[in-house]
Every structure is written in structure tokens, then in C-alpha cells.
Amino acid sequence: MMMTAPERELREYISETSERTDVGPGSPLPLGTQERAGGVNFALFSRHASRVRLELFSNSEHDAPARVIDLDSARNRTGDVWHVWVAGIGSGQLYAYRVDGPYEPGKGHRFNFNRLLLDPFATAISRLPPWDFVSARGYDASVPEQDLALSKRDNSGSTPKCVLVNEPFDWSADQPPRHPWSKTVIYETHVRGFTIHPSSGVDHPGTYRGLMEKIPYLKSLGVTAVELMPVQEFNDTSVTRRNPQTGHPLKNYWGYDPVVFCAPKASYSSSGGSGQQKLEFKEMIRAFHKAGIEVILDVVFNHTAEGDQLGPTLCFRGIDNAIFYTLADDKRYYKDYTGTGNTVNANHPVVRDHILGALRYWMIEMHVDGFRFDLASVLGRDGTGKLLANAPLLERIAEDPILRDVKIIAEAWDAAGAYEVGSFSECRWAEWNGRYRDDIRRFWRGDEGMLGIFASRIGGSADIYSKSGKGPEASINFVTCHDGFTLNDLVSYRSKHNEANGEDNDDGTDSNFSQNCGAEGTTIDAGIETLRKRQIKNFLLTLLISRGVPMLLGGDECRRTQGGNNNAYCQDNGTSWLDWTLLEQHQEIYRFARAMIAFRGANPVLSKEQFYTDTEIRWLNPAGRLPDWFDPKQKSLACLIQGNEQAALLLMFNAAANDTDFALPPLPKGSRWHLAVDTCRSAPQDSFAARTEALVDHSKPYRLQGRSSAIFLARRQESASGQSSE
């Protein structure tokens, strides 16, 4: 008869078999850090490394670490992932890595154990003002061949450290608004620039909390989503030039230069940069969601701040340069499809996983609602730079089950000539419609031959998107964005004025399709100012009646100006900041923008996620007949829109300089045309609130002034008894 051993107490068994050390082998997953069993697990990918060291710091400004842990290649490595578990540490702990291996630039390897490296999955980076970007290089970048010699300079005192922040956050039953595209109005802005001006009136200017303080303003304006320019941690002192006009140092203001992909910018935190930035960012998201506003991040995965072969070693280059970057045939150099010196090797399987992991982090951990991908065409290139017909990364992002409900928007071009607007991907990607921007600008500038193109743009750009099976919701419509003129400057300058950038006015595009209305820049000429206001209203009206998803550049609603600078990436000053006194100075434009957003919401026929059918829309010339689409001189157009169970809308557009008479189409008996908007009128007669629209005389044509637009609604007349007349 077999005897069974007595059951042992679990606690006793655990105590006998548990590892008795404060440093264990750890686990290869997940990459980055994770609190586990009274300590923290660290995991770092590096295929070609020969050794990895984890350094723990007590102060971000100290060169010497408080503790050094060398990872054993046998005990602390699984495949290409190095890992270790350390007991007794938690939130607030500072850490960084050193990674050793071959320093052979000609073969693509740039390991240097003297470089202190950031964790690619760090969720917070300590502030270390000023971040010494030059010292991070380790050599004099002005000497071209210096990158061929191994630098022995230790950069630990001039680089920030990673910060552990793993405390649970009280989301208070937070729920993302998940507005459909048809109800989405996007407002693009900059976290710092939105409130840093002294006129903002907030208690925490230039921060996530300052942005929270302006939620009532955004809610009142009527936008449903904010699109934030980069918040992925970047070095704002990387620009080393000075403003030649003032002598002041220039800065990396826009932030399209990430050092890691998952950490929110520390200097945008009002609470501190030792991990508080992560918590304050979450508070901001929670507050926006409570107000029913989504948050979309402008993310940069196409390149990093490490630049070309003479750039600094901060993270990816020192961890595994040959994996993370697309290298030239001579592997000392980088292929540059971004205009920044390097290109992330986005379709390498390991790098794809890194990018997908970062997106999941922002969505799951930080509750972000969507992403706009900077130079997204780069993400569709393979390791040789070839554009892929069905890029694996783009498909994975679109089909990822966790990211299924987030908005994904592509800037469907890059700096190497790719322009994929309308053909970016057959998946669910939306796109910044650069052709919309250019064509709408050209129409209202008065260019010839734009009539049919203009009609297509306001109809949702079926000529661009229908061939890929997408609807108008794929088109993110915009007239202006951070990159280029503001709306005020679009009608105030014929040419760019970027002298303050210190690049001899050679930077920024020359294809602005702008006009100055008679004077270059500011003027006291009343006639020019009247025309400028009218053109601004024309652009706002066109944007907000077009099918597709409208995006408004922050500050355009109050005529923010950059003084003609169309590339203000380095201007962390009044050139870029929103001066809130403009809101009072240009109340007429603000009122009009707010009214047009409300009008769009009240007339859902304008934003349906389908292209117009022949029964929904009828195009007309001023005489009320079919337009001659092939007449290049024709610059006036109308359209009659009939929605399901909606009153008819009549839209008129006159880009000609002369006044034009438009016939009012006949209506069923008992219905009359009412004027809702006319951009040539001054406030408050330029737009009417719902149910207060002005009755017009339908027996004669409506005279629309030159360079104006108007909207009419058909409504049944009510008799004196309050009943609709028959």
C-alpha cells in the first residue's frame, strides 16, 4: 500500500523555495519596468550587446549612481532581452542603463559603455535644466570624422534619468467620449503655447494644468477634440542657433524630436518633473473626458532626437543602432526620409513591437483617444527605404484589437518625396488632406480653374478617397495647421518671413497660396482689414460646411499671428504663443467661428460619413443652372443640399472680385429662404442663431459681394396662429 506524503503548508513551502536575494533574474516581459513581488522588474531589448548595466540614482544631477547592477548574460538574458528584478524600490526611483558591445560605425554598431542611456519604455524622464545636448555627443560634432573614434567622455552628469512611476491612479470611472467622426471637430494646439502668454489668466501657465483651466473656453467654442502637438519627451534646448534679430537663443519649441516614446514632457508639468508629469497628464485627460472632449496626440515614431552620425547617443543608438535605424549602404550613415538626420526602421519586427507597445501604453495607461502620426509615410517604408504596398506596421496599428476604438490619423507624406494622400492605406486610417488645404486656399485667392476642384473638396474629396473604398470621414480637412501660416497670416502675407529662425529665410515652404489683400503684414487701411476679415470668414465657413472632419488651428478663431513666419518651430516666444488679448480685439471672428461650429452641429447633413448622392446635392451656377466646370474664368458657385428630414440648405460661394447675383431656387409652397450666414456683413448680421435667421425676398436674386459666401435655410412659414402655412 502506497503512502502519500502529508500536505505541506503553502507559506512554509514558499519560504523554503523562494530566492533569498534583493536582486533576481527577472522576466523578459514586459519590456520597460513593472512592479512585481515587492520590487521592480526591468527588461531591455538589445540583440548585439555584450553586457548591460542597470544604474540606480538618488539624484538626477549626480554623476555617480547610488547602486550599480551588472546583468549576467546567462542569468539575466532571454533571447535578445536583458532583464533583472530588484527588490525594495518603487515610484520615484531614478534609473538608466549602460550597454556595451562593438563600436564599429562602418558596420552599424555604436555601442559605448561611457554613454548613460534612457530606457526606450521609460514613462517619465527627470528634468535637468539645461539639458546638455552637446555634451551628450561626447565629441566635437564640427569635426566630421570624430564619430569614427570611441568617445570616452562620461555623460551621466549631463543627461536626465528615467523615473519609475507605478502608483495606481484614480480615474473616477473615466470614460472616453468616443465621438464618431461625423460629430468630431478638432482643435490643434500646443500645450505650452496655449497658456504661457501672461494674458492667458490661468494659474498654471504653459502646463497640462493650464490647459485644463481652459477647458470651459474650448467647450464654449464647440470643439469635440484637442490635438496636442508633441508631448513625447524631447529636448527643447537642442537648437543651438540664436535669433539674428534679437540675439536671443532659439529653442526646439514644437517638439518633433522625441528621445523616448512613452514619457510625457516633464517641463509641461506644473507639479514637478520627478514623475509628477505622468500624473498631471492623467489628470488632464480625466478632466477633458469629463467635459466630453477627446484628446488626440501628435506622435513622432519616424525619427528620434539622436540625429545623424554626428548626433548624440541618448537611447536607441546606444542600445542597438543597427536594429532601430534605417542605415545607408555605408552603415556609418543613416538614411534620412524625415529631414532630421535619421529614420526609424519602423518595419523591423522588433521596432514594430516597440511602436505598437508605445501606442497601447498611451491608450491603456494614459487613456488617450487618438493619434496623429507625423510623417506617417515613413512608417510604410521597409529597411531599404522602399514604400510597401501593404506595410505591416500600418496594418497592425489599424487592426490591433486594443487600439480598435482610437482615432488614427496619418500625415500621409514624408521628407523624401512620398505623397500618399488618398492612397496611404486601405485600412481605417484617416489622413490630413493636404490637397484640401491647398485647393481651398487657391479658390479663395481667386485662382482660375478651381471651380470643380473646390466642389469636390467641400463634398468630401470623393476623387481622392473613393478609389480606396473610404468615405469622407477619411479626410481631415484643414486650411491651416501648426506647419505654415496661421489663418490671419494667410490673408496678410504674400511671402514667408522666417528671418528670425536664423536660416536666412530659406526654411519653410514657398507654396503658401496666400494673399496679403493689398499690403504686406499689419496695416491701418480699413478697406484691406475689411477684406481680410471677410476672407477669414470665408475660410472658416468653407471648412465647417465641408464633408469630412474639420480641424481648426488654435488661435485662428481670434486671428493669432506669427508675423508672417510659416515655420515657427524654434520660436518659444510671443511669435508662437496665443495672446489672449486678441480674443477681445477680434471678437467678431471668434463669434463667427463659434457660430459656424454650432451651425455644423445643427445640420448633420453636412457631416455625414458618406459622399453626397445626386439626390442630396445639386450644383448650380449663379443663374441657377448647371455650372460650366470647364470654364477657367468661372469663380462663383452654389449648391442646393437636401438631407433626410432636413430643411434644404443653399450655399453660395463667390471668389470673384466683383459682386454677383445668385438666383434663389424655387421652394414648395409655404416654404421661404432665410439667410443664416453672409460673410460680407459685419457682426452681428454675419451669422444668425438657429430659428432667428433673416427672411429674404425670394422674388429676386440675392446679390453676394465679391469674395464672400452665404448660407440659406428653407423653412416653412408659420401663420399668425403659429401653424405652418400651406
XYZ file of C-alpha atoms in Angstrom:
726
model
C 0.000 0.000 0.000
C 1.468 3.366 -1.118
C 1.897 6.066 1.486
C 1.194 9.702 0.457
C 3.319 12.487 1.844
C 1.458 14.864 4.139
C 0.363 18.124 2.555
C 2.758 20.944 3.330
C 1.699 24.419 4.391
C 1.923 26.771 1.400
C 3.557 29.529 3.421
C 6.225 27.153 4.679
C 6.821 25.788 1.199
C 7.181 29.297 -0.247
C 9.659 30.323 2.434
C 11.831 27.284 1.677
C 11.840 27.702 -2.113
C 11.877 31.490 -2.530
C 15.044 33.173 -3.722
C 16.776 34.920 -0.813
C 18.163 37.959 -2.565
C 17.216 41.522 -3.382
C 18.332 41.024 -6.991
C 16.733 38.265 -9.022
C 16.970 37.171 -12.648
C 13.716 38.891 -13.560
C 11.498 38.315 -16.576
C 11.842 39.334 -20.251
C 8.278 40.628 -20.371
C 7.011 43.241 -20.369
C 9.717 45.477 -21.785
C 10.381 48.515 -19.650
C 9.538 48.336 -15.962
C 6.855 46.627 -13.930
C 6.284 46.472 -10.179
C 6.300 42.861 -9.086
C 6.541 40.990 -5.759
C 7.815 43.886 -3.667
C 10.234 45.153 -6.279
C 10.557 46.180 -9.894
C 11.292 44.125 -12.998
C 13.484 45.788 -15.635
C 13.606 44.479 -19.213
C 15.600 45.904 -22.126
C 15.958 44.670 -25.711
C 19.442 44.563 -27.255
C 20.423 41.875 -29.739
C 24.047 42.821 -30.274
C 25.017 43.902 -26.746
C 27.782 42.056 -24.911
C 26.878 43.406 -21.481
C 24.235 45.583 -19.836
C 24.412 47.547 -16.604
C 21.462 48.996 -14.663
C 22.319 52.081 -12.614
C 20.070 53.444 -9.860
C 20.393 57.102 -8.813
C 19.315 59.045 -5.773
C 19.547 62.430 -7.525
C 19.192 63.322 -11.196
C 22.121 65.742 -11.067
C 24.636 63.314 -9.538
C 27.173 61.675 -11.812
C 27.675 58.671 -9.576
C 24.873 56.110 -9.202
C 23.735 55.012 -5.763
C 23.750 51.409 -6.950
C 25.132 49.505 -9.947
C 23.762 46.134 -11.100
C 25.603 44.275 -13.855
C 23.376 41.838 -15.732
C 24.777 38.378 -16.343
C 24.383 37.164 -19.934
C 23.494 33.669 -18.730
C 21.194 34.508 -15.828
C 19.703 37.847 -16.918
C 19.145 37.304 -20.616
C 16.387 35.570 -22.558
C 16.983 35.686 -26.286
C 17.612 39.354 -27.075
C 16.062 40.716 -23.878
C 18.134 41.589 -20.814
C 16.212 41.579 -17.546
C 16.580 41.821 -13.793
C 14.336 42.117 -10.736
C 15.315 44.447 -7.899
C 13.615 44.389 -4.505
C 12.614 47.332 -2.364
C 12.308 50.093 -4.951
C 9.234 51.825 -6.288
C 7.821 55.090 -7.582
C 10.299 57.951 -7.680
C 13.337 55.764 -8.265
C 15.732 57.147 -10.897
C 17.490 54.744 -13.242
C 19.351 54.446 -16.541
C 21.370 51.879 -18.476
C 24.834 51.383 -19.888
C 25.100 48.967 -22.794
C 28.362 47.585 -24.175
C 29.134 45.916 -27.456
C 31.088 46.561 -30.645
C 31.821 50.147 -31.605
C 32.047 49.664 -35.356
C 30.230 52.531 -37.098
C 31.050 51.120 -40.522
C 29.058 48.004 -39.589
C 26.227 49.930 -37.953
C 27.230 49.299 -34.320
C 27.701 52.286 -31.988
C 27.813 50.750 -28.516
C 29.625 52.899 -25.986
C 29.688 51.960 -22.309
C 30.587 55.551 -21.428
C 27.132 56.708 -22.513
C 24.327 56.659 -19.943
C 21.176 55.601 -21.819
C 17.463 56.142 -21.358
C 15.046 53.222 -21.263
C 13.034 53.240 -24.554
C 9.929 52.389 -22.495
C 10.530 54.942 -19.727
C 7.231 56.578 -18.739
C 8.831 59.653 -17.162
C 12.154 61.447 -17.599
C 13.659 63.676 -14.922
C 14.110 67.352 -15.621
C 17.714 68.504 -15.797
C 17.782 72.122 -16.945
C 19.616 72.897 -19.088
C 19.826 69.539 -20.797
C 23.381 69.487 -22.156
C 22.749 68.119 -25.633
C 26.237 68.952 -26.884
C 27.992 67.040 -24.105
C 25.763 64.084 -24.849
C 27.547 63.709 -28.179
C 30.834 63.030 -26.456
C 32.911 64.741 -29.144
C 33.160 67.865 -31.243
C 30.487 67.438 -33.922
C 32.171 70.097 -36.065
C 34.947 67.610 -36.815
C 33.370 65.300 -39.446
C 35.347 62.126 -38.721
C 35.068 62.221 -34.934
C 32.263 59.661 -34.868
C 34.755 57.024 -36.037
C 36.597 57.225 -32.712
C 35.091 55.879 -29.496
C 34.368 58.738 -27.123
C 35.472 58.144 -23.558
C 33.570 61.079 -22.097
C 31.019 60.031 -19.462
C 27.739 61.911 -19.930
C 25.991 60.825 -16.717
C 26.049 64.349 -15.293
C 24.547 65.958 -18.386
C 21.693 63.625 -19.221
C 18.364 63.123 -17.453
C 17.381 59.860 -15.804
C 14.328 57.651 -16.138
C 11.788 57.883 -13.318
C 9.688 54.994 -12.042
C 6.034 55.965 -11.584
C 3.809 52.969 -10.957
C 1.264 54.166 -8.422
C -2.421 53.444 -9.188
C -4.331 56.485 -10.448
C -7.902 57.358 -9.503
C -9.610 57.626 -12.884
C -13.026 58.089 -11.184
C -14.898 55.914 -13.668
C -13.388 57.830 -16.583
C -14.972 57.017 -19.930
C -13.639 58.182 -23.305
C -16.208 60.272 -25.226
C -15.683 58.261 -28.455
C -17.291 60.816 -30.712
C -17.950 59.446 -34.191
C -16.058 61.144 -36.995
C -19.313 62.778 -38.118
C -19.530 64.704 -34.834
C -15.832 65.482 -34.481
C -14.363 68.987 -34.654
C -10.610 69.036 -33.933
C -8.677 71.922 -32.366
C -4.901 71.687 -32.867
C -2.834 73.403 -30.192
C 0.448 73.395 -28.255
C 0.392 72.597 -24.529
C 2.850 75.338 -23.587
C 1.915 77.916 -26.206
C -1.808 77.794 -25.431
C -1.500 79.322 -21.950
C 2.084 80.549 -21.427
C 1.323 84.136 -22.511
C 0.758 86.442 -19.494
C -2.677 87.319 -20.869
C -3.949 83.728 -20.522
C -5.158 84.368 -16.985
C -4.512 80.827 -15.778
C -2.857 79.872 -12.516
C -0.513 77.353 -14.143
C 0.615 78.823 -17.482
C 2.274 76.629 -20.081
C 1.339 73.315 -18.460
C -1.077 70.409 -18.610
C -2.914 72.018 -15.711
C -3.045 75.325 -17.532
C -4.668 73.563 -20.462
C -7.199 72.067 -18.052
C -8.074 75.574 -16.879
C -9.065 76.482 -20.442
C -11.458 73.563 -20.910
C -14.513 75.835 -20.408
C -13.262 78.023 -23.254
C -12.820 75.049 -25.589
C -16.201 73.670 -24.574
C -17.817 77.037 -25.301
C -16.123 77.233 -28.697
C -17.746 73.904 -29.562
C -14.777 71.692 -30.436
C -15.010 67.992 -29.574
C -11.314 67.051 -29.649
C -7.976 68.702 -28.962
C -4.989 67.559 -30.971
C -1.861 68.260 -28.940
C 1.439 68.894 -30.636
C 4.161 66.521 -29.374
C 4.224 65.707 -25.680
C 6.615 62.755 -26.017
C 9.674 63.818 -24.028
C 12.069 65.943 -26.096
C 14.995 68.266 -25.529
C 13.894 71.853 -26.029
C 17.497 73.149 -25.991
C 18.638 71.095 -28.988
C 18.537 74.142 -31.308
C 21.885 75.905 -30.899
C 21.248 78.974 -33.091
C 20.250 82.461 -31.969
C 17.644 84.809 -33.353
C 19.717 87.088 -35.609
C 17.308 89.961 -34.977
C 17.351 89.860 -31.163
C 20.320 87.689 -30.246
C 18.089 85.509 -28.052
C 18.651 81.722 -28.074
C 16.242 79.723 -30.194
C 14.549 76.595 -28.861
C 13.051 73.358 -30.059
C 9.530 74.629 -29.417
C 7.369 72.277 -31.480
C 8.961 69.113 -30.072
C 9.070 66.919 -33.179
C 12.242 65.304 -31.858
C 11.477 62.587 -29.255
C 14.092 60.964 -27.064
C 11.715 58.211 -25.880
C 8.205 57.309 -26.971
C 6.192 56.837 -23.739
C 7.161 59.697 -21.422
C 5.080 62.916 -21.260
C 7.120 66.118 -21.410
C 8.325 66.985 -17.907
C 8.524 70.753 -18.397
C 4.792 70.819 -19.218
C 4.047 69.743 -15.645
C 3.187 72.381 -13.042
C 3.695 69.874 -10.224
C 7.306 68.843 -10.808
C 9.430 66.676 -13.063
C 10.171 63.713 -10.822
C 7.255 61.665 -12.081
C 4.545 64.226 -11.371
C 4.282 64.908 -15.116
C 2.760 61.480 -15.680
C 0.105 62.001 -13.003
C -0.700 65.551 -14.110
C -1.098 64.356 -17.701
C -3.612 61.778 -16.492
C -5.469 64.459 -14.543
C -5.677 66.498 -17.736
C -7.095 63.573 -19.726
C -9.640 62.865 -16.990
C -10.769 66.498 -16.985
C -11.127 66.649 -20.773
C -13.168 63.444 -20.805
C -15.440 64.778 -18.087
C -16.103 67.755 -20.381
C -16.835 65.433 -23.311
C -13.665 66.391 -25.220
C -11.296 63.827 -26.712
C -7.501 64.141 -26.621
C -5.504 63.210 -29.721
C -1.700 63.146 -29.544
C 0.574 64.182 -32.394
C 3.113 61.349 -32.137
C 6.551 61.014 -33.727
C 7.756 57.486 -34.452
C 9.564 58.185 -37.716
C 12.795 59.539 -36.204
C 14.400 60.420 -32.869
C 16.463 63.224 -31.376
C 19.696 61.272 -31.916
C 20.064 62.761 -35.408
C 22.714 61.735 -37.909
C 26.118 60.112 -37.341
C 27.319 63.240 -35.524
C 24.307 63.407 -33.220
C 24.176 62.497 -29.522
C 23.799 58.988 -28.144
C 20.805 59.093 -25.808
C 18.841 55.857 -26.127
C 18.209 53.745 -29.245
C 21.619 54.371 -30.855
C 23.463 53.071 -27.828
C 21.098 50.133 -27.277
C 21.131 48.650 -30.784
C 21.743 51.141 -33.569
C 21.680 48.532 -36.356
C 18.171 47.388 -35.366
C 16.415 50.649 -34.565
C 17.545 52.793 -37.510
C 17.494 52.509 -41.289
C 21.141 52.649 -42.312
C 22.756 53.567 -45.626
C 24.854 51.118 -47.649
C 27.826 52.523 -45.767
C 26.381 51.744 -42.352
C 28.213 54.616 -40.744
C 25.477 56.832 -42.197
C 21.707 56.966 -41.800
C 19.051 57.073 -44.472
C 17.121 60.263 -43.922
C 13.499 60.278 -45.078
C 12.484 62.707 -42.332
C 14.762 65.702 -42.830
C 16.152 65.273 -39.310
C 19.216 63.102 -39.871
C 17.838 59.629 -39.132
C 14.921 57.346 -39.884
C 13.464 54.769 -37.504
C 13.484 51.271 -39.015
C 9.756 51.033 -38.384
C 9.103 47.782 -40.240
C 11.709 45.709 -38.449
C 9.617 43.279 -36.353
C 11.255 44.358 -33.081
C 10.769 48.055 -33.807
C 7.174 47.440 -34.871
C 6.559 45.866 -31.473
C 8.165 48.854 -29.743
C 5.911 51.306 -31.569
C 2.795 49.218 -31.049
C 3.677 48.855 -27.361
C 4.023 52.627 -27.022
C 0.628 53.227 -28.646
C -1.020 50.684 -26.378
C 0.591 52.357 -23.381
C -0.784 55.801 -24.246
C -4.213 54.322 -24.822
C -4.450 51.852 -21.912
C -2.436 53.584 -19.213
C -2.952 57.229 -20.174
C -6.496 56.999 -21.687
C -5.586 58.885 -24.881
C -8.324 58.881 -27.548
C -6.342 59.012 -30.768
C -3.077 59.638 -32.566
C -1.926 61.800 -35.446
C 1.229 60.243 -36.919
C 3.898 62.703 -38.019
C 5.353 61.893 -41.480
C 3.422 58.641 -41.454
C 4.659 57.596 -44.899
C 7.990 56.794 -43.244
C 6.210 54.072 -41.263
C 5.338 52.399 -44.569
C 8.956 52.057 -45.719
C 10.985 48.866 -45.348
C 14.597 48.589 -44.208
C 15.851 49.637 -47.640
C 13.568 52.662 -47.753
C 11.126 51.217 -50.260
C 7.465 52.148 -49.782
C 5.486 48.997 -49.068
C 2.113 48.410 -50.689
C 0.693 46.866 -47.518
C 3.047 47.952 -44.759
C 2.904 45.543 -41.779
C 3.121 48.266 -39.131
C 0.299 50.346 -40.606
C -1.908 47.275 -40.857
C -1.092 46.179 -37.314
C -1.945 49.594 -35.902
C -5.248 49.657 -37.777
C -6.190 46.089 -36.885
C -4.873 45.931 -33.331
C -7.777 44.798 -31.126
C -6.773 47.058 -28.244
C -6.474 50.165 -30.418
C -9.668 49.421 -32.293
C -11.651 52.343 -30.847
C -8.970 55.040 -31.048
C -8.758 57.548 -33.873
C -5.718 57.112 -36.121
C -4.697 59.940 -38.439
C -1.814 59.924 -40.910
C 0.264 62.793 -42.173
C 0.440 60.878 -45.437
C 3.762 62.146 -46.757
C 7.419 62.387 -45.759
C 10.536 64.449 -46.485
C 11.830 62.074 -49.169
C 9.125 62.673 -51.768
C 6.364 60.288 -50.707
C 2.895 61.844 -51.006
C 0.153 59.323 -50.307
C -2.934 61.436 -49.646
C -5.805 59.193 -50.734
C -3.647 56.099 -51.115
C -1.997 55.828 -47.711
C -3.664 52.607 -46.607
C -6.805 50.670 -47.351
C -7.317 50.160 -43.614
C -9.246 52.507 -41.351
C -6.691 55.319 -41.424
C -7.867 58.925 -41.713
C -5.492 61.383 -43.341
C -4.548 65.029 -43.154
C -5.887 66.172 -46.518
C -3.125 68.442 -47.771
C -4.888 68.779 -51.106
C -7.934 70.198 -49.316
C -5.747 72.871 -47.713
C -4.119 73.898 -50.982
C -7.250 73.810 -53.148
C -9.418 75.782 -50.727
C -6.682 78.400 -50.417
C -6.334 78.670 -54.204
C -10.092 79.001 -54.758
C -10.475 81.854 -52.292
C -7.312 83.521 -53.598
C -9.153 83.738 -56.913
C -7.064 81.292 -58.952
C -8.592 80.233 -62.240
C -9.850 76.737 -62.993
C -10.654 75.834 -59.390
C -14.454 75.511 -59.550
C -14.762 71.725 -59.941
C -11.912 71.006 -57.534
C -13.483 73.288 -54.927
C -16.810 71.471 -55.285
C -15.091 68.121 -54.771
C -13.283 69.329 -51.653
C -16.392 70.626 -49.898
C -18.192 67.437 -50.910
C -15.694 65.240 -49.053
C -12.992 64.706 -51.723
C -14.530 61.657 -53.360
C -11.998 61.997 -56.182
C -9.272 61.310 -53.614
C -10.797 58.752 -51.256
C -13.480 56.759 -53.062
C -10.997 54.673 -55.041
C -9.625 53.176 -51.806
C -13.126 52.399 -50.549
C -13.102 55.131 -47.912
C -15.696 57.775 -47.190
C -15.304 61.486 -46.405
C -14.526 60.649 -42.773
C -11.048 59.671 -44.020
C -10.410 63.328 -44.885
C -9.137 65.533 -42.069
C -9.926 68.907 -43.606
C -7.838 71.905 -42.650
C -6.913 75.278 -44.090
C -4.114 75.948 -41.608
C -2.127 73.898 -39.103
C 0.952 74.410 -36.946
C 3.141 73.908 -40.025
C 2.666 77.038 -42.139
C 0.829 80.345 -41.921
C -1.860 80.997 -39.348
C -5.236 81.933 -40.817
C -4.603 85.621 -40.127
C -1.210 85.463 -41.838
C -2.644 83.545 -44.793
C -4.596 86.686 -45.747
C -1.940 89.169 -44.588
C 1.288 87.997 -46.226
C 2.174 87.093 -49.792
C 5.547 85.607 -48.777
C 7.023 83.919 -45.716
C 9.066 85.977 -43.255
C 11.217 83.485 -41.352
C 14.295 85.645 -40.797
C 14.032 85.217 -37.014
C 14.719 81.485 -37.406
C 18.350 82.183 -38.294
C 18.282 80.255 -41.557
C 18.359 83.220 -43.971
C 14.635 82.742 -44.689
C 15.464 79.516 -46.560
C 13.372 77.308 -44.262
C 9.628 76.759 -44.561
C 7.598 76.198 -47.705
C 7.247 78.736 -50.505
C 3.970 77.140 -51.665
C 1.645 79.040 -49.359
C -1.110 80.007 -51.851
C -1.574 83.088 -49.702
C -2.580 86.677 -50.399
C -1.996 89.900 -48.488
C -5.177 91.698 -49.618
C -3.206 94.793 -50.618
C -0.468 95.257 -48.008
C 2.252 93.007 -46.634
C 1.642 92.479 -42.912
C -0.119 94.762 -40.471
C -1.924 97.781 -41.838
C -4.258 100.545 -40.731
C -6.043 100.583 -44.088
C -9.697 99.944 -43.232
C -10.530 98.541 -46.656
C -7.752 95.956 -46.503
C -8.772 94.950 -42.980
C -12.391 94.516 -44.091
C -11.319 92.217 -46.924
C -9.057 90.215 -44.607
C -11.893 89.644 -42.130
C -14.166 88.564 -44.953
C -11.614 86.090 -46.293
C -11.041 84.635 -42.818
C -14.788 84.115 -42.512
C -14.862 82.507 -45.962
C -12.224 80.004 -44.895
C -13.997 79.236 -41.615
C -17.357 78.804 -43.348
C -15.894 76.547 -46.057
C -14.062 74.388 -43.518
C -17.140 73.874 -41.373
C -19.638 73.091 -44.139
C -17.331 70.593 -45.892
C -17.929 66.879 -45.540
C -15.011 65.269 -43.804
C -13.569 66.092 -40.393
C -12.731 69.775 -39.758
C -9.556 70.751 -37.925
C -9.060 74.295 -36.655
C -5.623 75.661 -35.778
C -5.609 77.000 -32.227
C -5.791 80.787 -32.207
C -7.263 81.138 -35.691
C -10.575 81.928 -34.032
C -9.061 85.184 -32.753
C -6.597 85.978 -35.553
C -3.391 84.783 -33.898
C -0.420 85.973 -35.957
C 3.165 84.768 -36.291
C 4.220 87.903 -38.141
C 4.466 86.004 -41.410
C 6.656 83.214 -40.020
C 5.448 79.973 -41.609
C 7.903 77.671 -39.808
C 7.910 78.791 -36.176
C 9.334 75.516 -34.853
C 12.077 77.315 -32.917
C 10.100 80.305 -31.649
C 9.242 79.709 -27.978
C 8.114 83.296 -27.542
C 5.351 85.706 -28.485
C 5.642 84.664 -32.137
C 4.070 81.295 -31.313
C 2.184 81.874 -28.073
C -1.529 82.598 -28.053
C -2.063 86.196 -26.962
C -5.453 86.078 -25.269
C -6.000 89.826 -25.666
C -6.685 89.016 -29.330
C -9.920 87.392 -28.241
C -11.324 90.766 -27.277
C -9.740 92.614 -30.213
C -11.217 90.167 -32.728
C -14.458 89.219 -31.034
C -16.199 89.291 -34.419
C -14.037 86.460 -35.785
C -14.340 84.442 -32.564
C -18.116 84.834 -32.614
C -18.224 83.758 -36.258
C -16.055 80.662 -35.671
C -18.204 79.627 -32.740
C -21.383 80.193 -34.778
C -20.121 78.089 -37.698
C -19.168 75.176 -35.413
C -22.664 75.336 -33.923
C -24.215 75.525 -37.405
C -22.376 72.380 -38.463
C -23.638 70.554 -35.392
C -27.213 71.699 -36.011
C -27.148 70.496 -39.629
C -25.827 66.915 -39.623
C -26.362 66.591 -43.374
C -23.074 68.492 -43.699
C -21.052 65.876 -41.819
C -22.493 62.517 -42.863
C -19.920 59.768 -43.321
C -20.911 59.187 -46.939
C -20.290 61.110 -50.105
C -23.183 63.150 -51.437
C -25.590 61.390 -53.792
C -27.248 63.084 -56.761
C -30.492 63.244 -54.790
C -28.796 65.028 -51.884
C -26.908 67.773 -53.702
C -27.369 69.856 -56.835
C -24.629 72.170 -58.117
C -25.680 75.490 -59.631
C -24.153 78.483 -61.312
C -25.334 81.954 -60.234
C -28.161 81.789 -62.763
C -29.455 78.570 -61.193
C -28.296 76.261 -63.989
C -25.643 73.533 -64.163
C -22.167 75.085 -63.812
C -19.682 75.039 -66.665
C -16.977 73.109 -64.860
C -14.501 73.665 -67.700
C -14.692 77.458 -67.763
C -11.445 78.564 -66.041
C -12.772 82.086 -65.568
C -15.777 80.967 -63.528
C -15.262 81.673 -59.812
C -18.818 81.583 -58.442
C -20.766 78.516 -57.393
C -23.847 77.477 -55.445
C -25.172 74.153 -54.240
C -28.576 73.036 -53.002
C -28.419 70.358 -50.305
C -31.368 68.269 -49.209
C -30.900 65.974 -46.226
C -33.234 63.302 -44.918
C -35.990 65.036 -42.986
C -33.855 68.176 -43.009
C -34.740 71.601 -44.314
C -32.901 72.383 -47.541
C -29.634 74.331 -47.421
C -28.426 76.682 -50.123
C -24.709 77.514 -50.131
C -23.223 80.329 -52.214
C -19.533 80.969 -52.894
C -18.209 83.977 -54.796
C -14.414 84.055 -55.134
C -14.579 86.698 -57.849
C -13.672 90.283 -57.034
C -16.981 91.598 -58.388
C -20.439 91.307 -56.827
C -22.582 88.514 -58.277
C -26.345 87.975 -58.346
C -27.425 84.432 -57.393
C -30.855 83.066 -58.258
C -32.760 81.597 -55.321
C -34.128 78.166 -56.314
C -37.918 77.817 -56.046
C -39.311 76.130 -52.950
C -42.529 74.237 -52.214
C -45.492 76.410 -51.375
C -45.324 77.664 -47.806
C -41.512 77.499 -47.553
C -39.233 80.532 -47.728
C -35.491 81.125 -47.848
C -33.895 82.512 -44.700
C -30.378 83.927 -44.522
C -28.219 82.127 -41.940
C -24.731 83.412 -42.825
C -23.233 86.078 -45.077
C -19.503 86.715 -44.702
C -19.587 90.190 -46.256
C -21.753 91.506 -43.434
C -20.452 92.826 -40.141
C -21.406 91.263 -36.821
C -23.995 90.504 -35.647
C -25.612 90.348 -39.096
C -22.944 87.992 -40.482
C -24.441 84.942 -38.753
C -27.787 84.256 -37.124
C -28.597 81.885 -34.300
C -30.884 78.963 -35.026
C -34.530 79.987 -35.546
C -33.586 83.674 -35.859
C -32.403 83.578 -39.484
C -33.440 86.567 -41.619
C -36.246 86.123 -44.148
C -35.153 87.140 -47.658
C -37.112 88.265 -50.698
C -37.280 85.129 -52.827
C -38.720 87.001 -55.809
C -35.362 88.434 -56.870
C -31.735 87.230 -56.959
C -29.526 87.604 -53.920
C -26.555 89.884 -54.524
C -23.416 88.395 -52.995
C -20.469 90.725 -52.726
C -17.118 89.833 -54.208
C -15.070 87.342 -52.189
C -17.978 86.373 -49.999
C -20.018 83.316 -49.131
C -23.500 82.803 -47.755
C -25.806 80.107 -46.407
C -29.611 79.995 -46.634
C -32.101 77.639 -44.987
C -35.512 76.738 -46.370
C -38.179 76.890 -43.694
C -41.939 76.713 -43.751
C -43.590 79.971 -42.795
C -45.773 79.990 -39.713
C -49.144 81.726 -39.785
C -50.252 84.194 -37.157
C -51.855 81.320 -35.250
C -48.494 79.572 -35.051
C -49.455 76.876 -37.591
C -47.356 76.205 -40.689
C -48.912 77.812 -43.749
C -49.930 75.515 -46.577
